[in-house]
PDB file of C-alpha atoms in Angstrom:
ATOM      1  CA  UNK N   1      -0.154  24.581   4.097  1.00  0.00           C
ATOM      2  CA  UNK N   2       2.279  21.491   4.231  1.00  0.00           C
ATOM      3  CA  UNK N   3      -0.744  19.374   5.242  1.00  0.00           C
ATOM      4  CA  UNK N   4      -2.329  20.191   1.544  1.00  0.00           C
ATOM      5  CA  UNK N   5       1.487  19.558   0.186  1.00  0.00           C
ATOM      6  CA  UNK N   6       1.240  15.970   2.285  1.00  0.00           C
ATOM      7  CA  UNK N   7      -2.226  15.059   0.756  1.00  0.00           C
ATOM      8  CA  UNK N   8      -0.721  16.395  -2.406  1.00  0.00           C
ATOM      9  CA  UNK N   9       1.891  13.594  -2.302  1.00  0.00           C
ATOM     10  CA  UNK N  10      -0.332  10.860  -0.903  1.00  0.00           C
ATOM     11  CA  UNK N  11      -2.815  11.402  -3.501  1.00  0.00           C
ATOM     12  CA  UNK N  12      -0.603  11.169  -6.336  1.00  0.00           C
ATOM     13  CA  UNK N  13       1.307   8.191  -4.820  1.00  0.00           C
ATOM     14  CA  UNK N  14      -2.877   6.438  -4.991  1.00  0.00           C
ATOM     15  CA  UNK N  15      -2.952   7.076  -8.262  1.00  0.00           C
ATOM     16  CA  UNK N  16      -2.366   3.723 -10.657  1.00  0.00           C
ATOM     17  CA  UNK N  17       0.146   3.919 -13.196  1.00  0.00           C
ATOM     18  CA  UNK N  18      -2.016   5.478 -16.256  1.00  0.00           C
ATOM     19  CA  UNK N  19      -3.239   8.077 -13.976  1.00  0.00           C
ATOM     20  CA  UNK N  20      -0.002   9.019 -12.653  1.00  0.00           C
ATOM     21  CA  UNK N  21       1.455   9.533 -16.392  1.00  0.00           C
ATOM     22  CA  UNK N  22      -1.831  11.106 -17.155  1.00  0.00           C
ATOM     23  CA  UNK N  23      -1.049  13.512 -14.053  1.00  0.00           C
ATOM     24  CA  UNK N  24       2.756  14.446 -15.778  1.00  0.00           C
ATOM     25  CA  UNK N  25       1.319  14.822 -18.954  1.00  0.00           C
ATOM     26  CA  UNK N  26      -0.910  17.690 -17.760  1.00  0.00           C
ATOM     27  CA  UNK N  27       1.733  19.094 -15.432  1.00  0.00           C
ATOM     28  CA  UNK N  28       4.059  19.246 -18.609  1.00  0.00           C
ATOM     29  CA  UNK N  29       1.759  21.109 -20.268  1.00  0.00           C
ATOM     30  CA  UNK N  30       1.135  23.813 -17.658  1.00  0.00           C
ATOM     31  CA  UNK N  31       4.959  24.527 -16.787  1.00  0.00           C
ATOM     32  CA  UNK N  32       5.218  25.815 -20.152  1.00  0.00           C
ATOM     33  CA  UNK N  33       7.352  28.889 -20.259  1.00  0.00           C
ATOM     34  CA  UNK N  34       5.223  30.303 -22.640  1.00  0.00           C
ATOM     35  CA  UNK N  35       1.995  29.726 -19.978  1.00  0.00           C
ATOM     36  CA  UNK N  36       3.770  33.092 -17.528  1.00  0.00           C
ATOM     37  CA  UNK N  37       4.690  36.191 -17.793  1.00  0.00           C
ATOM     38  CA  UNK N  38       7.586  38.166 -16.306  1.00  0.00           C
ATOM     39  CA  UNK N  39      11.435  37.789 -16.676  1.00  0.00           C
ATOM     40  CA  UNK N  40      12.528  33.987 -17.367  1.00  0.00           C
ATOM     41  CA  UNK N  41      13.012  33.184 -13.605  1.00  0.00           C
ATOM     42  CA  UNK N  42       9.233  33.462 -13.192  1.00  0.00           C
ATOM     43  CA  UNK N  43       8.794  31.567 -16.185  1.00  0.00           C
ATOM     44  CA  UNK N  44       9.287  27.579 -15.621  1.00  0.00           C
ATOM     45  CA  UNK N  45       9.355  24.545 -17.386  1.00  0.00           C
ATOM     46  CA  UNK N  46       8.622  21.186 -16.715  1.00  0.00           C
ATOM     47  CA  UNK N  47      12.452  20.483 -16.487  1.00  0.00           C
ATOM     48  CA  UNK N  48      12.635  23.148 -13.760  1.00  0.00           C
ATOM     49  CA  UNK N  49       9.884  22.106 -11.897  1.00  0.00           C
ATOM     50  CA  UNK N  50      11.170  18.419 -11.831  1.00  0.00           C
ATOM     51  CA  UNK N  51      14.426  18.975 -10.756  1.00  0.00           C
ATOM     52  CA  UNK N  52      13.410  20.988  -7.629  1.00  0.00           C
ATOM     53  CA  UNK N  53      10.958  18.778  -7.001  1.00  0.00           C
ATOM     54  CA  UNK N  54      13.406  15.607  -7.165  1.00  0.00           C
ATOM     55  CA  UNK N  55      15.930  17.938  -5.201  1.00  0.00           C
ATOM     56  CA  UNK N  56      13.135  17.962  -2.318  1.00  0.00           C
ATOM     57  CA  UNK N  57      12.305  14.545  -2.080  1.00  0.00           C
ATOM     58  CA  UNK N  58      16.070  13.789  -1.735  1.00  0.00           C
ATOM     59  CA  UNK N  59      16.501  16.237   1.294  1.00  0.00           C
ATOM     60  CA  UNK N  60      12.897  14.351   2.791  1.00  0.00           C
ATOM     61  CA  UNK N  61      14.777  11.362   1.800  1.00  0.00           C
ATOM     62  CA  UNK N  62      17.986  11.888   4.170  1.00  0.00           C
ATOM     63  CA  UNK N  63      15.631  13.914   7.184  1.00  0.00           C
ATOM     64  CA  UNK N  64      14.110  12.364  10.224  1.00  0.00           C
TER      65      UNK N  64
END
């Protein structure tokens, strides 16, 4: 499962710059709240889904 997460990352660091926008455009439009069901913390937004995601890269950032 982390292997897919690696390829994940590798694949989206490939990308050129229009493609990588392109990529946080669409993401931006699937994290919206509206887009799940349930109480609000299983509904998240982009802004929720960035932070944790910056939040892990700064923990892989200060690991060996």
């Amino acid at each position: 499962m982390s292997d897919d997460k690696i390829d994940l990352i590798n694949s989206y660091r490939a990308l050129n710059l229009w493609q990588q926008k392109k990529a946080i455009d669409l993401i931006k439009e699937y994290c919206n709240p509206k887009n799940f069901k349930g109480d609000k913390t299983k509904k998240r937004d982009f802004g929720n889904w960035k932070n944790e995601s910056q939040q892990i890269f700064s923990l892989l950032k200060n690991t060996v």
